[in-house]
């Protein structure tokens, strides 16, 4: 039987296990990336492993998230990461060079290769035909040390694209349509592959918009074939030599096939506060808009910003709209300056920001109170923008630009002819902001520069024989890692300081949580479905670890967060009967008797609610490797004990 793209790439990278759906495999990782907000922890972990030089074909450390420097912390972290990169054989993409996913696509991505990154939008690389996964920092540290990356073999879903997008309808509308159909948990346990005759009508940056936001489906990753369009993109980047064709066999077997006729799509918007709350823009038309932000790893390619520049050319943003634009990379920024697009954006009154994540992660440009903000980004979780009551809508660059001019939600298809743009045959290639690995002889003498805000990894301990602790928090469905460990300009500088950042853990759900957890000394958390969706930040596991959380019991988990909990030595446990969620209440005294013994014997666990006197069966399907990590007290201890990354 024929193979899917993912099966082909997994097969050539398989280190352990077999490709049976639902079983655990270890795969070889060719490339890694980190960004600064997760990078300091990842490199502290990598240092703790004692591997002198990264063992991947290519590992890149990017600085793109914590670029607003209102104190010494972020700048110190940047210097720390730069020194680690120099000492351990990594590429270092300097602040100002752009958002990791955009730069990686332009300068490093290789079709058919594997990539993991300490950022959930790493699947952006799927736009080039890479198999790219978001992961926790510890998993990235292990991969840098040459260790395998472990995943559960997902189901294979094919999205068959036919037709061609109409003018004004964008790649963003394709992925919003997928989110509308599948929801934020529809991709859990699945790899989404795009195929069909519509594929060739989409450029690589458009494909990357779609694979980027596959993260919002909860998918393990998303991938496009590597074809002539991919080759043309790589040629234009001066990297045609890394191109190889990657495609699914005609008789490949998929668990599910979804049909999308590109020509039938219309402009869409994800409404507050979830990327799957999708409506046609036409239904929202006329709603006053306060802010428009164009940028992020989803929609800040040269193509996106040239379109925006062409729409804004000769016009001025509506008086009631604050318009900000952050280009995805220095290459995009520089080329916009060279082709005149930047002048059009400036003339239109756009507030030009540096090429970084910026407003997407609440690093500035928080909207006004209750403000309606149209963003070309990928997440609109409540409060993520930095304004608790802001109403954030996710839209295409086209919808954002026309609405910035009119001051109200505007369907671009009602705006006459779409302006035409011509993409250059060659990109401006200037890698002077990427510092390559230094020769071996220089590495040893490099001093690691640690600022005072960098605190060690929280204390861990082997799993106890049994756990008895109160339920210190009960939350509902679709809890995001932004709920667990908020980001934003004020909290992000604490990413290297777990004791300090823990003071903000879960405060969006319950401001008293950190104090209650500390007073209890240890505790359980209960959640609904899709617990931990969103960001890959392992801080959403490390802060609970620091606060004494021993286990999270939920109806279901998002993939990366479940892995991060295990890596932190916290048990992610699932109710065998989802209805049992109602049989635990905040404050109940819970226990997990004979925990170690049962895990070692592979026996099912039972949660005892001592307050109500009930016994609740749990669904515990850990692999042997996961059990060993949990028993050791987390991946760092496990790695140290087994002496191998
Ligand atoms: C995000 O978009 O939520 C982030 C910020 O890029 C995160 C990483 C982080 O929290 O540092 C992600 O997507 O993984
Ligand atoms: Fe940065 Fe936003 Fe992309 Fe995350 S989603 S990497 S914060 S631009």
XYZ file of C-alpha atoms and ligand atoms in Angstrom:
667
model
C 0.000 0.000 0.000
C 1.151 3.534 -0.764
C 2.439 5.942 1.860
C 1.492 9.388 3.039
C 4.086 12.188 3.143
C 4.356 11.885 6.922
C 4.765 8.105 6.787
C 7.609 8.491 4.296
C 9.464 11.056 6.406
C 8.833 9.209 9.666
C 10.046 5.957 8.130
C 13.376 7.437 7.034
C 13.879 8.947 10.519
C 12.638 6.047 12.643
C 14.876 5.111 15.581
C 12.483 3.030 17.681
C 8.996 1.590 17.422
C 6.874 0.985 14.353
C 4.446 3.158 12.460
C 1.269 1.662 13.902
C -1.210 4.415 14.711
C -1.324 5.080 18.453
C 2.020 3.498 19.290
C 5.075 5.429 20.451
C 7.995 5.990 18.107
C 11.345 7.698 18.533
C 12.535 9.681 15.524
C 15.822 11.270 14.542
C 15.678 15.031 14.450
C 17.661 16.822 11.736
C 17.080 20.401 12.838
C 15.997 22.252 15.979
C 14.924 25.800 16.644
C 14.335 27.738 19.820
C 13.057 31.226 20.471
C 14.093 33.380 23.410
C 10.955 33.062 25.566
C 11.388 29.301 25.771
C 15.058 29.263 24.823
C 16.704 30.204 28.107
C 15.086 27.225 29.861
C 15.878 24.918 26.918
C 19.550 25.914 27.030
C 19.763 25.660 30.821
C 18.429 22.136 30.359
C 20.841 21.455 27.509
C 23.739 22.682 29.655
C 22.609 20.361 32.460
C 22.961 17.425 30.044
C 26.652 18.121 29.595
C 26.804 17.654 25.801
C 29.587 19.891 24.443
C 28.304 20.409 20.895
C 24.844 20.027 19.372
C 24.561 16.809 17.401
C 21.896 17.865 14.908
C 22.575 18.837 11.301
C 21.509 22.356 12.214
C 20.239 24.021 15.391
C 19.202 27.650 15.421
C 18.607 29.947 18.408
C 16.297 32.836 17.509
C 15.583 36.030 19.414
C 12.135 37.260 18.461
C 9.684 37.135 21.381
C 11.041 39.146 24.296
C 12.230 42.096 22.292
C 10.614 44.877 24.327
C 13.348 45.680 26.814
C 11.837 47.611 29.714
C 14.389 46.203 32.171
C 17.610 44.237 32.016
C 15.972 40.792 31.985
C 15.261 40.254 28.300
C 18.562 41.725 27.141
C 20.393 39.500 29.628
C 18.576 36.453 28.271
C 19.507 37.409 24.708
C 23.175 37.612 25.718
C 22.945 34.304 27.553
C 21.465 32.569 24.496
C 24.040 34.159 22.192
C 26.873 32.887 24.390
C 25.350 29.385 24.602
C 24.982 29.292 20.818
C 28.640 30.185 20.439
C 29.770 27.670 23.021
C 27.715 24.738 21.785
C 27.769 24.992 17.996
C 24.454 26.660 17.145
C 23.422 29.285 14.641
C 22.284 32.478 16.386
C 19.670 34.665 14.725
C 20.161 38.083 16.276
C 17.339 40.263 17.595
C 16.152 42.239 14.575
C 16.487 39.315 12.180
C 12.880 38.256 12.482
C 10.382 35.734 13.763
C 11.811 32.218 14.075
C 9.290 30.474 11.838
C 9.487 33.022 9.019
C 13.299 33.108 9.061
C 13.538 29.336 9.328
C 11.342 28.937 6.260
C 13.441 31.432 4.314
C 16.929 30.402 5.362
C 17.044 26.913 6.918
C 14.076 24.686 6.119
C 14.719 21.556 4.050
C 11.968 19.467 2.406
C 11.753 15.939 3.761
C 13.755 16.781 6.906
C 12.558 16.664 10.515
C 12.485 19.744 12.738
C 11.419 20.281 16.325
C 11.174 23.684 17.931
C 10.371 25.001 21.388
C 7.423 26.838 19.929
C 4.049 25.426 18.995
C 4.067 27.034 15.540
C 7.125 25.090 14.394
C 4.829 23.179 11.949
C 5.118 26.312 9.772
C 8.020 24.361 8.185
C 5.399 21.973 6.784
C 4.831 24.617 4.116
C 8.167 23.494 2.660
C 7.445 19.776 2.989
C 9.281 19.348 6.307
C 7.907 17.264 9.141
C 8.073 19.876 11.885
C 6.793 19.585 15.451
C 6.320 22.013 18.323
C 7.797 20.624 21.545
C 8.765 21.529 25.074
C 12.232 22.944 25.730
C 13.426 19.733 27.360
C 12.519 17.676 24.305
C 14.406 20.167 22.146
C 17.397 20.004 24.503
C 17.416 16.195 24.201
C 17.213 16.412 20.391
C 20.111 18.900 20.353
C 22.060 16.331 22.337
C 21.367 13.761 19.609
C 18.535 11.957 21.399
C 15.351 10.879 19.626
C 12.073 12.765 19.751
C 9.167 10.610 20.878
C 5.661 10.928 19.530
C 2.576 8.788 19.388
C 1.989 7.874 15.759
C -0.927 10.088 14.758
C -3.791 9.322 12.435
C -3.302 10.619 8.908
C -5.794 13.122 7.575
C -5.737 14.389 4.025
C -7.211 17.713 3.055
C -7.840 17.606 -0.638
C -7.666 21.048 -2.189
C -9.390 21.731 -5.503
C -9.999 24.953 -7.416
C -8.201 28.255 -6.849
C -8.733 31.058 -4.360
C -10.773 33.963 -5.697
C -9.232 37.447 -5.594
C -9.239 38.863 -2.035
C -9.619 35.390 -0.507
C -6.435 34.285 1.242
C -4.581 31.299 2.654
C -5.717 32.502 6.092
C -9.292 31.891 4.992
C -8.374 28.305 4.076
C -7.105 27.483 7.555
C -9.967 29.392 9.195
C -12.322 27.217 7.152
C -10.506 24.106 8.419
C -10.796 25.431 11.995
C -14.482 26.163 11.454
C -15.046 22.565 10.386
C -12.741 20.735 12.804
C -12.514 23.002 15.929
C -9.517 23.600 18.206
C -9.477 19.956 19.232
C -10.300 18.468 15.833
C -6.655 17.889 14.966
C -5.583 16.230 18.224
C -3.720 12.998 17.502
C -3.622 13.740 13.772
C -1.199 14.832 11.088
C -2.888 16.977 8.482
C -1.573 16.577 4.953
C -2.602 18.821 2.111
C -2.892 17.459 -1.394
C -4.890 17.685 -4.594
C -4.790 19.952 -7.626
C -5.336 23.120 -5.568
C -1.909 22.755 -3.915
C 0.015 24.073 -6.901
C -2.008 27.318 -6.834
C -0.576 28.179 -3.399
C 2.889 29.688 -2.890
C 5.172 28.485 -0.079
C 4.369 31.421 2.261
C 0.641 30.736 1.727
C 1.161 27.045 2.493
C 3.124 28.089 5.577
C 0.206 30.229 6.805
C -1.930 27.099 6.641
C 0.539 24.726 8.337
C 1.350 27.389 10.948
C -2.236 27.577 12.122
C -2.618 23.823 12.103
C -1.292 24.280 15.649
C -4.666 25.816 16.499
C -6.369 22.570 15.443
C -4.325 20.749 18.065
C -2.761 18.724 15.222
C 0.602 17.033 15.766
C 1.713 18.780 12.599
C 0.598 19.751 9.107
C 2.489 19.250 5.867
C 2.327 20.151 2.178
C 4.087 18.268 -0.606
C 7.407 19.645 -1.861
C 6.890 20.374 -5.569
C 7.932 22.782 -8.321
C 6.454 25.706 -6.336
C 8.675 24.721 -3.407
C 11.668 24.530 -5.719
C 10.933 28.001 -7.115
C 10.760 29.407 -3.551
C 14.040 27.784 -2.561
C 15.668 28.917 -5.824
C 14.526 32.478 -5.110
C 16.160 32.138 -1.675
C 19.382 30.950 -3.321
C 18.865 27.528 -1.705
C 17.617 25.481 -4.655
C 20.260 22.853 -3.863
C 18.347 21.653 -0.756
C 15.190 20.934 -2.744
C 13.895 17.411 -3.064
C 10.435 16.351 -4.181
C 8.203 15.023 -1.395
C 4.758 13.702 -2.163
C 2.257 11.145 -1.002
C 1.758 8.003 -3.076
C -1.398 8.031 -5.165
C -2.723 5.037 -3.209
C -1.709 6.319 0.237
C -4.190 5.346 2.905
C -5.671 8.107 5.070
C -7.861 7.776 8.167
C -9.962 10.685 6.986
C -10.254 12.767 3.815
C -11.632 16.284 3.798
C -12.512 18.151 0.597
C -12.047 21.896 0.252
C -12.868 23.755 -2.949
C -10.651 26.822 -2.759
C -12.789 28.708 -5.254
C -15.836 28.405 -2.966
C -14.171 30.054 0.052
C -14.919 33.538 1.311
C -13.108 35.877 3.751
C -13.495 34.551 7.302
C -12.744 35.783 10.823
C -12.151 33.895 14.078
C -14.238 35.716 16.685
C -13.384 36.243 20.379
C -11.968 34.264 22.123
C -11.102 31.150 20.157
C -9.489 30.471 16.764
C -12.382 28.142 15.883
C -15.186 30.652 16.531
C -15.234 31.340 12.792
C -17.766 33.494 10.916
C -17.821 34.996 7.418
C -16.460 38.551 7.456
C -19.605 39.549 5.539
C -21.656 38.759 8.674
C -19.498 41.075 10.788
C -19.382 43.896 8.232
C -19.960 47.352 9.678
C -18.731 46.650 13.217
C -16.446 49.533 14.304
C -12.776 48.596 14.612
C -10.311 50.197 17.060
C -7.105 48.483 16.144
C -5.579 46.540 13.271
C -2.345 44.574 13.784
C -0.655 42.993 10.793
C 2.235 40.624 11.372
C 3.158 37.400 13.253
C 4.560 34.085 12.079
C 1.210 33.400 10.370
C 0.924 36.375 8.059
C 3.990 38.591 7.737
C 5.681 37.235 4.630
C 6.803 39.518 1.815
C 3.775 38.474 -0.181
C 1.400 39.348 2.689
C 2.938 42.752 3.299
C 3.192 43.627 -0.395
C -0.544 42.982 -0.635
C -1.164 45.170 2.400
C 1.061 47.924 0.963
C -0.804 47.779 -2.351
C -4.172 48.065 -0.568
C -3.032 50.992 1.608
C -1.126 52.822 -1.132
C -2.155 56.458 -1.395
C -4.672 56.171 1.486
C -4.616 56.820 5.239
C -5.755 54.551 8.057
C -9.180 55.535 9.408
C -8.929 58.146 12.212
C -10.353 55.708 14.789
C -7.980 52.875 13.914
C -4.514 52.305 15.316
C -2.721 50.322 12.620
C 0.502 48.477 13.445
C 2.622 46.386 11.119
C 5.436 44.036 12.127
C 7.266 42.407 9.203
C 8.064 38.728 9.664
C 11.772 38.990 9.000
C 14.596 41.331 8.154
C 14.484 39.968 4.611
C 10.819 40.958 4.326
C 11.476 44.355 5.941
C 14.490 45.105 3.764
C 12.763 44.071 0.543
C 9.699 46.145 1.396
C 12.023 49.091 1.890
C 13.720 48.376 -1.425
C 10.518 47.997 -3.460
C 8.781 51.048 -2.017
C 6.080 49.124 -0.137
C 7.399 50.367 3.193
C 6.990 53.978 2.087
C 3.348 53.234 1.238
C 2.787 51.703 4.678
C 4.395 54.647 6.442
C 2.452 57.121 4.308
C -0.778 55.318 5.257
C -0.043 56.020 8.923
C 0.968 52.494 9.910
C 2.910 52.226 13.129
C 5.869 50.172 11.957
C 7.191 47.794 14.599
C 10.381 45.756 14.568
C 10.288 42.358 12.889
C 9.404 40.259 15.923
C 6.362 38.627 17.551
C 5.350 41.912 19.202
C 1.609 42.334 19.741
C 0.926 38.654 19.013
C 2.326 37.740 22.416
C 1.229 40.928 24.162
C 4.674 42.546 23.792
C 3.172 45.984 23.314
C 0.190 47.337 21.338
C -2.416 46.135 23.839
C -5.775 47.414 22.578
C -7.897 50.032 24.361
C -10.452 48.868 26.961
C -13.050 46.701 25.280
C -11.337 47.482 21.973
C -12.114 45.567 18.795
C -8.782 44.455 17.361
C -8.402 42.785 13.960
C -5.204 40.777 13.842
C -3.581 38.633 11.176
C -2.254 36.407 13.965
C -3.130 32.861 14.990
C -4.427 33.113 18.580
C -7.123 35.273 20.100
C -7.318 33.744 23.568
C -8.950 36.002 26.135
C -6.490 38.480 27.633
C -3.534 37.377 25.450
C -3.345 40.830 23.856
C -2.664 42.365 27.273
C -6.131 43.946 27.572
C -8.453 41.690 29.543
C -11.675 42.798 27.836
C -10.330 43.313 24.294
C -12.261 41.644 21.475
C -9.679 40.093 19.174
C -10.634 38.784 15.714
C -8.231 36.797 13.537
C -8.371 37.715 9.863
C -6.365 37.701 6.634
C -4.014 40.576 5.767
C -6.491 41.596 3.045
C -9.426 41.869 5.475
C -7.191 43.643 8.009
C -5.944 46.208 5.504
C -9.317 47.139 3.996
C -10.867 47.383 7.482
C -8.010 49.636 8.632
C -9.027 52.057 5.898
C -12.782 51.983 6.453
C -12.689 51.829 10.281
C -15.267 49.055 10.275
C -15.166 45.303 9.634
C -15.077 45.137 5.853
C -15.379 42.201 3.488
C -12.612 42.788 0.955
C -14.547 40.988 -1.796
C -16.938 43.956 -1.694
C -14.059 46.370 -2.420
C -13.770 46.126 -6.197
C -10.704 44.765 -7.946
C -7.961 43.326 -5.769
C -4.636 45.100 -6.373
C -2.171 42.938 -8.269
C 1.304 42.329 -6.925
C 4.311 40.795 -8.637
C 6.611 38.711 -6.519
C 10.323 39.130 -7.252
C 12.178 36.250 -8.903
C 14.953 36.525 -6.321
C 14.800 37.391 -2.611
C 17.429 39.668 -1.109
C 19.675 37.231 0.675
C 21.763 38.727 3.459
C 22.567 36.388 6.339
C 24.759 38.869 8.170
C 22.358 38.813 11.152
C 22.788 35.054 11.544
C 25.939 34.144 13.431
C 27.110 30.691 12.305
C 28.569 28.104 14.721
C 32.179 28.896 15.602
C 35.038 26.455 14.909
C 35.562 23.754 17.530
C 38.818 25.310 18.746
C 37.055 28.554 19.704
C 34.117 26.928 21.487
C 35.884 25.879 24.672
C 37.035 29.417 25.497
C 33.555 30.941 25.247
C 32.221 32.265 28.546
C 28.496 31.790 29.201
C 26.961 35.140 30.157
C 24.316 34.650 32.847
C 22.238 37.575 34.090
C 20.911 37.775 37.666
C 17.381 36.947 36.490
C 18.420 33.488 35.349
C 17.496 31.068 38.117
C 18.077 27.311 38.107
C 15.548 24.669 37.076
C 13.049 23.972 39.912
C 13.848 21.174 42.360
C 12.564 17.752 41.379
C 12.302 14.476 43.268
C 11.575 10.869 42.335
C 7.861 10.074 42.325
C 6.539 9.193 45.793
C 4.949 5.864 46.621
C 1.554 7.482 46.952
C 0.222 11.014 46.743
C -2.345 12.571 49.074
C -3.159 16.203 48.459
C -6.097 18.555 47.998
C -7.650 19.531 44.666
C -6.330 23.077 44.572
C -7.974 24.117 41.295
C -10.785 22.891 39.077
C -11.053 24.424 35.612
C -13.225 23.822 32.545
C -12.713 22.868 28.882
C -10.058 24.111 26.439
C -7.827 25.646 29.096
C -4.890 27.169 27.218
C -1.304 27.432 28.341
C -1.973 31.198 28.266
C -4.441 30.576 31.123
C -1.950 28.424 33.005
C 1.089 30.618 32.474
C 0.159 33.986 30.975
C 2.621 35.838 28.741
C 2.661 39.536 27.819
C 5.210 42.294 28.256
C 5.095 42.238 32.071
C 5.372 38.488 32.665
C 7.570 37.304 29.774
C 10.768 38.811 31.247
C 10.389 36.262 34.069
C 10.681 33.244 31.771
C 14.166 32.438 33.142
C 13.043 32.780 36.737
C 10.554 30.052 37.644
C 10.044 31.170 41.291
C 9.098 34.667 40.121
C 6.957 33.651 37.128
C 5.074 31.129 39.305
C 3.425 34.058 41.092
C 1.408 34.545 37.868
C 0.412 30.915 37.394
C -3.331 30.541 36.662
C -4.073 34.095 37.858
C -6.366 34.621 34.849
C -8.583 31.830 36.182
C -8.087 32.484 39.879
C -5.842 35.245 41.274
C -5.542 33.378 44.599
C -4.132 30.211 42.995
C -0.373 30.722 43.565
C -0.851 31.556 47.265
C -3.278 28.637 47.771
C -0.930 26.197 46.060
C 2.008 27.316 48.173
C -0.028 27.076 51.367
C -1.136 23.540 50.465
C 2.449 22.458 49.730
C 1.234 19.938 47.165
C -1.930 19.534 45.153
C -3.965 18.224 42.237
C -5.597 20.174 39.396
C -8.715 18.999 37.544
C -9.612 20.051 34.007
C -12.064 19.367 31.194
C -11.301 18.499 27.565
C -8.224 19.644 25.611
C -6.407 20.798 28.746
C -3.227 22.744 27.890
C -3.971 23.697 24.272
C -1.948 26.420 22.599
C 1.614 27.393 23.309
C 4.384 24.850 23.854
C 5.723 26.833 26.836
C 7.037 24.328 29.362
C 6.611 27.064 31.960
C 2.977 25.918 32.055
C 4.382 22.726 33.613
C 7.415 24.126 35.446
C 5.455 26.762 37.393
C 2.912 24.167 38.607
C 5.886 21.916 39.478
C 7.409 24.726 41.528
C 4.024 25.314 43.203
C 3.765 21.662 44.253
C 1.298 20.324 41.673
C 1.705 16.545 41.515
C -0.933 15.524 38.978
C -3.469 17.025 36.594
C -6.614 14.986 36.026
C -8.501 16.008 32.916
C -11.006 14.695 30.398
C -8.328 15.015 27.699
C -4.999 16.774 27.093
C -3.343 18.703 24.308
C -0.307 16.805 22.997
C 2.599 19.130 23.738
C 1.368 20.073 27.189
C 0.859 16.438 28.227
C 4.464 15.751 27.165
C 5.668 18.818 29.084
C 3.881 17.639 32.240
C 5.533 14.226 32.023
C 8.900 15.879 31.362
C 8.371 17.943 34.524
C 7.474 14.825 36.527
C 3.786 15.796 36.870
C 1.251 13.063 36.079
C -1.249 13.883 33.303
C -4.142 11.579 34.184
C -7.394 11.104 32.310
C -10.781 10.224 33.818
C -11.720 6.759 32.494
C -15.301 8.014 32.456
C -15.375 11.708 31.460
C -18.493 12.156 33.624
C -16.323 11.581 36.710
C -15.099 15.137 36.230
C -18.235 16.019 38.237
C -17.155 13.801 41.128
C -14.279 16.021 42.190
C -14.609 19.500 43.633
C -12.095 22.130 44.518
C -10.922 21.537 48.077
C -11.595 17.772 48.037
C -8.865 15.644 49.603
C -7.642 13.258 46.929
C -5.124 10.458 46.899
C -3.407 8.090 44.511
C -2.519 5.040 46.594
C 0.293 2.671 45.613
C 1.187 4.970 42.767
C 4.765 3.862 42.124
C 3.925 0.196 42.496
C 0.996 0.377 40.082
C 2.880 2.413 37.484
C 5.797 -0.008 37.617
C 3.421 -2.956 37.206
C 1.477 -1.238 34.413
C -1.712 -1.464 36.473
C -4.546 1.056 36.139
C -4.599 3.863 38.694
C -7.529 4.759 40.912
C -8.111 8.220 42.315
C -9.609 8.168 45.791
C -11.768 11.115 46.768
C -11.401 10.994 50.547
C -13.851 13.857 51.015
C -16.757 12.041 49.349
C -15.482 8.501 49.904
C -15.601 7.638 46.181
C -13.127 5.796 43.979
C -12.587 7.139 40.488
C -10.978 4.922 37.824
C -8.356 6.618 35.681
C -7.250 5.893 32.163
C -3.478 5.621 32.384
C -1.844 4.720 29.146
C 1.779 5.607 29.707
C 4.540 4.006 27.673
C 7.414 2.320 29.502
C 9.595 5.312 28.717
C 7.032 7.746 30.135
C 6.684 5.657 33.289
C 10.469 5.678 33.714
C 10.535 9.484 33.304
C 7.717 9.950 35.833
C 9.347 7.604 38.356
C 12.655 9.448 38.015
C 10.989 12.818 38.718
C 11.065 14.186 35.163
C 13.045 14.054 31.959
C 16.073 15.914 33.286
C 16.575 13.390 36.098
C 15.789 10.493 33.778
C 18.375 11.756 31.284
C 20.965 12.247 34.017
C 20.242 8.785 35.466
C 20.433 7.004 32.137
C 23.365 9.175 31.093
C 22.081 9.673 27.575
C 20.108 12.410 25.909
C 2.760 31.592 21.384
O 2.459 31.913 20.243
O 1.922 31.323 22.271
C 4.239 31.500 21.735
C 4.550 32.621 22.625
O 5.016 31.618 20.570
C 4.469 30.132 22.379
C 5.813 29.952 22.952
C 5.988 30.617 24.285
O 5.056 30.651 25.090
O 7.103 31.097 24.522
C 4.181 28.945 21.475
O 3.449 29.071 20.522
O 4.646 27.844 21.759
Fe 5.569 34.682 17.879
Fe 2.957 34.916 17.780
Fe 4.178 33.258 16.196
Fe 4.033 32.714 18.797
S 2.340 32.850 17.367
S 5.843 32.527 17.453
S 4.175 34.776 19.638
S 4.388 35.468 16.183
